Coordinates of C-alpha atoms in Angstrom, one line a residue:
Chain D
M12 CA 15.2 -40.6 8.4
S13 CA 12.2 -40.9 6.2
K14 CA 11.2 -38.0 3.9
P15 CA 8.8 -35.4 5.2
I16 CA 5.3 -35.9 3.8
I17 CA 3.3 -33.0 2.2
A18 CA -0.4 -33.0 1.5
T19 CA -2.2 -30.2 -0.4
A20 CA -5.8 -29.2 -1.0
S21 CA -7.8 -26.6 -2.9
L22 CA -11.0 -25.5 -1.1
A23 CA -12.8 -22.4 -2.4
G24 CA -9.8 -21.4 -4.6
C25 CA -8.9 -21.2 -8.2
F26 CA -5.9 -23.6 -8.2
G27 CA -3.6 -20.5 -8.8
C28 CA -1.7 -21.3 -5.6
H29 CA -1.1 -24.9 -6.8
M30 CA 0.1 -23.4 -10.1
S31 CA 2.5 -21.3 -8.1
V32 CA 3.9 -24.4 -6.4
L33 CA 4.6 -25.7 -9.9
D34 CA 6.2 -22.4 -10.7
I35 CA 9.3 -23.3 -8.7
D36 CA 10.3 -24.8 -12.1
D37 CA 13.2 -27.2 -12.1
R38 CA 13.5 -27.0 -8.3
I39 CA 10.5 -29.3 -8.3
L40 CA 13.0 -32.1 -9.0
T41 CA 14.9 -31.2 -5.9
L42 CA 11.6 -31.0 -4.0
I43 CA 10.7 -34.5 -5.0
D44 CA 14.0 -35.7 -3.6
L45 CA 13.4 -33.8 -0.4
V46 CA 9.8 -34.7 0.3
E47 CA 7.0 -37.2 -0.4
F48 CA 3.7 -35.9 -1.7
H49 CA 0.6 -37.6 -0.2
K50 CA -3.1 -36.5 -0.6
S51 CA -3.0 -33.8 -3.2
P52 CA -4.6 -32.9 -6.5
I53 CA -1.1 -33.0 -7.9
D54 CA -0.7 -36.8 -7.6
D55 CA -4.5 -37.5 -7.3
I56 CA -4.2 -39.4 -4.0
K57 CA -7.7 -38.9 -2.6
T58 CA -7.6 -40.2 1.0
F59 CA -5.2 -39.9 3.9
S60 CA -3.5 -43.2 4.8
K61 CA -0.8 -41.7 7.0
I62 CA 0.0 -38.7 9.1
C63 CA 1.6 -35.9 7.0
D64 CA 4.2 -33.4 8.2
V65 CA 2.9 -30.4 6.2
G66 CA -0.5 -29.6 4.8
L67 CA -0.9 -26.7 2.4
I68 CA -4.4 -25.3 2.1
E69 CA -5.5 -23.1 -0.8
G70 CA -8.9 -21.4 -0.7
G71 CA -11.3 -20.5 2.1
C72 CA -14.4 -22.4 3.2
C73 CA -17.5 -21.6 1.2
N74 CA -19.4 -24.9 1.7
S75 CA -19.8 -27.9 4.0
E76 CA -17.4 -30.0 1.9
N77 CA -14.6 -27.4 2.3
V78 CA -15.1 -27.5 6.1
E79 CA -15.0 -31.3 6.1
T80 CA -11.8 -31.4 4.0
L81 CA -10.2 -28.8 6.1
R82 CA -11.0 -30.6 9.4
E83 CA -9.6 -33.8 7.9
F84 CA -6.4 -32.0 7.0
R85 CA -6.1 -30.7 10.5
K86 CA -6.5 -34.2 11.9
N87 CA -3.8 -35.6 9.5
C88 CA -1.2 -32.9 9.2
K89 CA 1.3 -31.8 11.9
V90 CA 1.7 -28.3 10.4
L91 CA -1.1 -26.7 8.5
V92 CA -0.4 -23.7 6.3
S93 CA -2.9 -21.3 4.8
V94 CA -1.6 -20.5 1.3
G95 CA -2.8 -17.4 -0.5
E96 CA -5.4 -14.6 -0.1
C97 CA -8.5 -16.9 -0.2
A98 CA -7.3 -19.2 2.6
I99 CA -6.2 -16.3 4.7
M100 CA -9.2 -13.9 4.2
G101 CA -11.7 -15.6 1.9
G102 CA -10.5 -13.7 -1.2
L103 CA -12.6 -13.2 -4.3
P104 CA -15.3 -15.7 -3.2
A105 CA -15.7 -13.7 0.0
M106 CA -17.0 -10.8 -2.1
R107 CA -20.4 -12.4 -1.5
N108 CA -20.1 -12.0 2.2
G109 CA -22.2 -8.8 2.3
I110 CA -25.0 -10.4 0.3
P111 CA -27.5 -12.9 1.7
V112 CA -27.1 -16.4 0.4
K113 CA -30.7 -16.4 -0.8
D114 CA -30.1 -13.4 -3.0
C115 CA -26.8 -14.9 -4.4
L116 CA -28.5 -18.2 -5.4
E117 CA -31.5 -16.4 -6.9
E118 CA -29.3 -14.1 -8.9
A119 CA -27.2 -17.0 -10.2
Y120 CA -29.9 -19.6 -10.9
L121 CA -33.2 -17.7 -11.3
H122 CA -32.7 -14.1 -12.5
C123 CA -29.5 -14.2 -14.4
P124 CA -30.1 -13.4 -18.1
T125 CA -28.2 -16.4 -19.3
V126 CA -30.4 -18.9 -17.4
D127 CA -32.7 -20.9 -19.7
P128 CA -36.2 -19.7 -18.7
A129 CA -37.5 -23.3 -18.9
D130 CA -34.8 -24.5 -16.5
R131 CA -35.0 -22.0 -13.7
M132 CA -34.3 -23.8 -10.3
I133 CA -31.9 -23.5 -7.4
P134 CA -29.9 -26.7 -7.2
N135 CA -31.0 -28.8 -4.2
D136 CA -29.7 -32.3 -4.9
P137 CA -28.8 -34.0 -1.6
E138 CA -25.5 -35.0 -3.1
L139 CA -24.4 -31.3 -3.3
P140 CA -22.5 -29.8 -0.4
I141 CA -24.5 -27.1 1.5
I142 CA -23.3 -23.6 0.8
L143 CA -22.3 -21.6 4.0
D144 CA -23.8 -18.3 5.0
K145 CA -20.5 -16.7 4.1
V146 CA -17.0 -17.6 3.0
Y147 CA -14.8 -18.2 6.1
P148 CA -11.0 -17.8 6.3
C149 CA -9.4 -21.2 7.2
H150 CA -8.1 -20.0 10.5
E151 CA -11.6 -19.2 11.6
V152 CA -12.6 -22.9 11.1
V153 CA -9.5 -24.8 12.4
K154 CA -6.2 -23.9 14.0
I155 CA -3.7 -22.8 11.3
D156 CA 0.0 -22.8 12.1
A157 CA 1.5 -20.6 9.3
F158 CA 0.3 -18.1 6.6
L159 CA 1.8 -17.4 3.2
P160 CA 0.1 -14.3 1.7
G161 CA -0.2 -13.5 -2.0
C162 CA -2.5 -14.0 -4.9
P163 CA -0.9 -16.3 -5.5
P164 CA 2.1 -16.4 -3.1
S165 CA 5.2 -16.2 -5.3
A166 CA 7.0 -19.5 -6.2
E167 CA 10.0 -18.0 -4.3
L168 CA 7.9 -17.7 -1.1
I169 CA 6.5 -21.2 -1.3
W170 CA 9.9 -22.6 -2.1
K171 CA 11.6 -20.8 0.8
A172 CA 8.7 -21.7 3.2
L173 CA 8.9 -25.4 2.2
V174 CA 12.7 -25.5 2.6
A175 CA 12.4 -23.8 6.0
L176 CA 9.7 -26.3 7.1
V177 CA 11.6 -29.3 5.9
E178 CA 14.9 -28.2 7.4
G179 CA 13.2 -27.0 10.6
K180 CA 14.8 -23.5 10.3
P181 CA 13.1 -20.1 10.6
L182 CA 11.9 -18.5 7.3
D183 CA 13.8 -15.3 6.4
L184 CA 11.0 -13.1 5.2
T185 CA 12.5 -10.4 3.0
Y186 CA 10.5 -7.4 1.8
D187 CA 9.9 -8.8 -1.7
L188 CA 8.4 -12.0 -0.4
V189 CA 5.4 -10.5 1.5
K190 CA 3.0 -9.3 -1.2
F191 CA -0.8 -9.4 -1.3
D192 CA -1.3 -9.5 -5.1
Chain T
M21 CA 14.3 32.1 15.0
S22 CA 14.8 30.1 18.2
K23 CA 15.6 26.5 17.9
I24 CA 14.1 23.6 19.9
K25 CA 16.4 20.7 20.9
F26 CA 14.7 17.3 21.2
T27 CA 15.6 13.7 20.7
V28 CA 13.9 10.8 18.8
D29 CA 15.0 7.4 20.1
G30 CA 18.1 9.1 21.5
K31 CA 19.1 10.8 18.3
A32 CA 19.6 14.6 18.8
C33 CA 17.3 16.7 16.6
I34 CA 16.6 20.3 16.1
G35 CA 13.2 21.8 15.5
T36 CA 11.6 25.2 15.2
P37 CA 8.6 26.5 17.3
G38 CA 5.3 25.7 15.8
Q39 CA 6.4 22.4 14.2
T40 CA 4.7 19.2 15.1
I41 CA 6.8 16.2 16.3
M42 CA 6.2 14.7 12.8
E43 CA 7.3 17.8 10.9
A44 CA 10.4 18.2 13.0
A45 CA 11.3 14.6 12.9
L46 CA 11.0 14.5 9.1
A47 CA 13.1 17.6 8.8
N48 CA 15.8 15.7 10.7
G49 CA 15.5 12.7 8.5
V50 CA 13.6 10.6 11.0
Y51 CA 10.7 8.5 9.7
I52 CA 7.6 8.1 11.9
P53 CA 5.1 5.7 10.3
A54 CA 1.9 7.5 9.4
L55 CA -1.2 7.0 7.3
C56 CA -3.8 9.8 7.5
R57 CA -1.1 12.4 7.3
Y58 CA -0.6 14.1 3.9
E59 CA 2.1 16.7 3.2
G60 CA 0.6 20.2 3.0
L61 CA -2.8 19.3 4.7
K62 CA -3.9 20.2 8.2
P63 CA -3.3 17.1 10.4
A64 CA -6.4 15.1 11.3
G65 CA -4.9 12.8 13.9
S66 CA -7.5 10.2 12.9
C67 CA -5.5 7.0 12.2
R68 CA -3.1 7.0 15.2
I69 CA -0.4 5.1 13.3
C70 CA 2.0 7.9 14.1
T71 CA 1.6 7.4 17.8
V72 CA 4.8 8.0 19.7
R73 CA 5.6 8.1 23.4
V74 CA 6.7 11.2 25.2
G75 CA 7.3 11.0 29.0
G76 CA 5.6 7.6 29.0
R77 CA 2.4 9.1 27.4
P78 CA 1.2 8.1 23.9
M79 CA 0.5 11.0 21.6
A80 CA -0.1 11.5 17.9
A81 CA 3.1 12.9 16.3
C82 CA 1.2 14.6 13.5
T83 CA -0.8 16.9 15.9
Q84 CA 1.5 17.3 18.9
P85 CA 3.7 20.4 18.8
V86 CA 7.4 19.7 19.5
S87 CA 8.8 21.3 22.6
E88 CA 12.2 21.9 24.2
G89 CA 13.9 18.8 25.7
M90 CA 11.3 16.3 24.4
A91 CA 12.5 12.7 24.5
V92 CA 10.4 11.0 21.8
E93 CA 10.2 7.2 21.7
N94 CA 9.4 6.1 18.1
M95 CA 10.7 2.8 17.0
S96 CA 10.3 0.7 20.2
Q97 CA 9.0 -2.8 19.8
E98 CA 5.9 -1.9 21.8
L99 CA 5.0 1.1 19.6
E100 CA 5.7 -0.8 16.4
D101 CA 3.5 -3.7 17.5
M102 CA 0.7 -1.3 18.4
R103 CA 1.0 0.3 14.9
K104 CA 0.9 -3.2 13.3
A105 CA -2.2 -3.9 15.4
L106 CA -3.8 -0.6 14.1
V107 CA -3.0 -1.7 10.5
E108 CA -4.6 -5.1 11.1
M109 CA -7.7 -3.5 12.6
L110 CA -8.1 -1.4 9.4
F111 CA -7.7 -4.5 7.3
V112 CA -10.5 -6.5 9.2
E113 CA -12.8 -3.5 9.6
G114 CA -13.3 -3.0 5.8
N115 CA -13.3 -5.3 2.8
H116 CA -9.7 -5.0 1.6
M117 CA -9.2 -7.5 -1.2
C118 CA -5.8 -6.5 -2.5
P119 CA -5.8 -8.7 -5.6
T120 CA -8.9 -7.0 -6.9
C121 CA -7.9 -3.5 -6.1
E122 CA -6.3 -1.2 -8.7
K123 CA -4.5 0.8 -6.0
S124 CA -2.6 -2.4 -5.0
G125 CA 1.2 -1.7 -5.1
N126 CA 0.5 2.0 -4.6
C127 CA -1.6 1.7 -1.5
E128 CA -0.3 3.1 1.7
L129 CA -2.3 0.9 4.0
Q130 CA -1.0 -2.2 2.1
A131 CA 2.6 -0.7 2.2
L132 CA 2.4 -0.4 6.0
A133 CA 1.2 -4.1 6.1
Y134 CA 4.2 -5.0 4.0
R135 CA 6.5 -3.0 6.3
Y136 CA 5.1 -4.8 9.3
Q137 CA 5.1 -8.1 7.4
M138 CA 1.4 -8.7 8.3
L139 CA 0.8 -12.3 7.2
V140 CA -2.6 -12.5 8.8
P141 CA -4.5 -10.0 11.0
R142 CA -4.8 -11.1 14.6
F143 CA -8.5 -9.9 14.7
P144 CA -11.5 -11.6 13.1
Y145 CA -12.6 -10.3 9.7
Q146 CA -15.8 -8.2 10.0
F147 CA -16.9 -8.4 6.3
P148 CA -19.1 -5.3 6.6
A149 CA -21.9 -4.8 4.0
R150 CA -20.7 -1.7 2.1
S151 CA -21.5 -0.3 -1.3
V152 CA -19.9 1.4 -4.3
E153 CA -20.9 4.9 -5.3
P154 CA -20.3 5.2 -9.0
T155 CA -22.1 8.6 -9.7
G156 CA -19.4 11.1 -8.7
G157 CA -18.5 12.5 -12.1
R158 CA -15.0 11.3 -12.9
L159 CA -14.7 9.7 -9.5
L160 CA -15.9 6.5 -8.1
F161 CA -16.2 5.9 -4.3
E162 CA -15.4 2.4 -3.2
Y163 CA -16.8 2.3 0.4
N164 CA -15.4 -1.2 1.0
R165 CA -11.9 0.3 1.2
C166 CA -12.5 3.6 2.9
I167 CA -10.5 4.0 6.1
Q168 CA -11.9 7.4 7.0
C169 CA -8.5 9.1 7.0
L170 CA -10.2 12.4 6.0
R171 CA -7.6 13.3 3.4
C172 CA -10.4 13.9 0.8
V173 CA -12.5 15.8 3.3
R174 CA -9.6 18.1 4.1
S175 CA -8.5 18.7 0.5
V176 CA -10.9 18.0 -2.3
K177 CA -12.7 21.3 -3.1
T178 CA -14.4 22.8 -6.1
K179 CA -13.0 26.0 -7.7
D180 CA -15.3 28.2 -5.6
G181 CA -14.0 26.5 -2.4
K182 CA -16.8 24.1 -1.6
A183 CA -15.9 20.8 0.1
V184 CA -16.8 17.8 -2.0
F185 CA -16.5 15.3 0.8
G186 CA -17.7 15.4 4.4
P187 CA -18.2 13.0 7.3
L188 CA -21.7 11.7 7.9
G189 CA -23.1 10.0 11.0
R190 CA -21.3 9.0 14.2
S191 CA -19.4 6.1 15.7
E192 CA -19.6 2.9 13.8
K193 CA -22.2 4.3 11.5
K194 CA -19.9 7.1 10.4
K195 CA -19.1 7.2 6.7
I196 CA -17.6 9.7 4.3
G197 CA -20.3 11.3 2.2
M198 CA -19.6 12.6 -1.4
D199 CA -21.6 15.5 -2.8
K200 CA -22.4 14.0 -6.3
E201 CA -23.3 17.3 -7.8
L202 CA -20.0 19.0 -6.6
A203 CA -18.0 15.9 -7.5
S204 CA -19.3 16.0 -11.1
K205 CA -17.8 19.5 -11.4
L206 CA -14.3 18.3 -10.7
S207 CA -11.8 18.6 -13.6
D208 CA -9.8 15.7 -14.9
K209 CA -6.7 17.0 -13.0
D210 CA -8.7 17.5 -9.7
A211 CA -10.0 13.9 -10.0
R212 CA -6.5 12.5 -10.6
E213 CA -5.2 14.5 -7.6
A214 CA -8.1 13.2 -5.4
M215 CA -7.3 9.6 -6.3
D216 CA -3.6 10.1 -5.7
R217 CA -4.3 11.6 -2.3
C218 CA -6.5 8.7 -1.1
P219 CA -4.1 6.4 0.7
V220 CA -6.2 3.3 -0.3
G221 CA -8.3 2.4 -3.3
A222 CA -11.5 4.1 -2.0
L223 CA -11.4 7.1 -4.4
L224 CA -10.8 6.0 -8.0
K225 CA -10.7 7.9 -11.2
K226 CA -12.9 6.2 -13.8
E227 CA -11.8 4.9 -17.1
V228 CA -8.2 4.2 -16.1
G229 CA -6.8 1.4 -14.1
F230 CA -3.9 -0.9 -13.6
V231 CA -1.8 1.4 -15.7
I232 CA 1.5 0.7 -13.9
P233 CA 2.6 -3.0 -14.3
I234 CA 3.4 -5.2 -11.3
G235 CA 7.1 -4.7 -10.3
K236 CA 7.1 -0.9 -11.1
R237 CA 4.5 0.3 -8.6
K238 CA 5.5 2.6 -5.7
F239 CA 5.8 -0.1 -3.0
D240 CA 6.7 -3.1 -5.0
K241 CA 10.4 -3.0 -4.2
T242 CA 10.7 0.0 -1.8
P243 CA 9.2 0.0 1.7
I244 CA 7.1 3.0 2.7
G245 CA 9.2 5.6 4.5
S246 CA 12.5 4.6 2.8
D247 CA 12.6 8.0 1.1
V248 CA 12.8 9.9 4.5
G249 CA 16.2 11.1 5.3
K250 CA 17.6 10.6 1.8
T251 CA 17.0 14.2 0.7
A252 CA 17.3 15.8 4.2
S253 CA 20.3 18.0 4.5

């Protein structure tokens, strides 16, 4: 049997959840034996060339590019997992959800005291992804199959979840594994 | 004094007249999950986490008096799933961002979510537009996290007995108001007690924060309710 294939992505996140994947320490050597990594910032593979077994999503959707990436992952991954607070509920970026986008952009690019007065403009290059009206949890954009809470989820939780997925066994969620910070 | 015989999930318990189901159950070492309840305060029955079933009817254990022969259903799968749903509703109804909250680890709402292993709420997030009220003397009111349990309304008073907090408005517009003038009169100890009584991170004492390191906070290793029954005779 060929190795299960894992893809990962960071949307509106801080890469902390990816760091937590690396926090499994020397078990990463075992993981490399067990699975193959495909599209991921870890190996810098940028496009899907095959269907993956597991997709790990860090971060919520704050712009059009996040939505496109997430939909691409949904098409190419059999099991899609929301990893961490931001993917599950928007997290820190979602603190802007109560503020109109216009006010956010004006504060950041026009009125902020550190903006050079000669250079005050809201970025509008057509190359830039369009910012969404609010930050969306991943499961409100596509179907998500599993959720790993935490900020970041502990290396232990990520490890146990990956082993459970690879072995096709249920995950034993003990009290210490489910934490939101 | 006469005794009342009742059962919780089949366990024989003894209560006294005037006790609520909650008080009597706790005295018998039985844990009923609760959130708005606070030892020593008059019950509010506002959160409904402590809902139990008696004779097929749901009732709030914190307000319903215990009576002779009651067969209380507490830890059934149906009730526990309903409680989990209530916790999830509270999470989506406000803006509860645990990683940014200094009550994290000591928060009773979060502790219930841990207890029920809430990985994601089943309801869509509301992201309501709420504010922070920083001008309450030593206290700061974080409206994003308020769950309207009424603990502060019931207990935070000035020395001359005036209530510092009170409900304002009705229905979905209801919020807890803070009298800034009275709040500014609260002593350091009063402010600390008010913060400790708040089950979530809505009432915070200024100028301190994140004092207890991760791993040593109240619910880091011990699930909420695990102290019940340990000290009961």
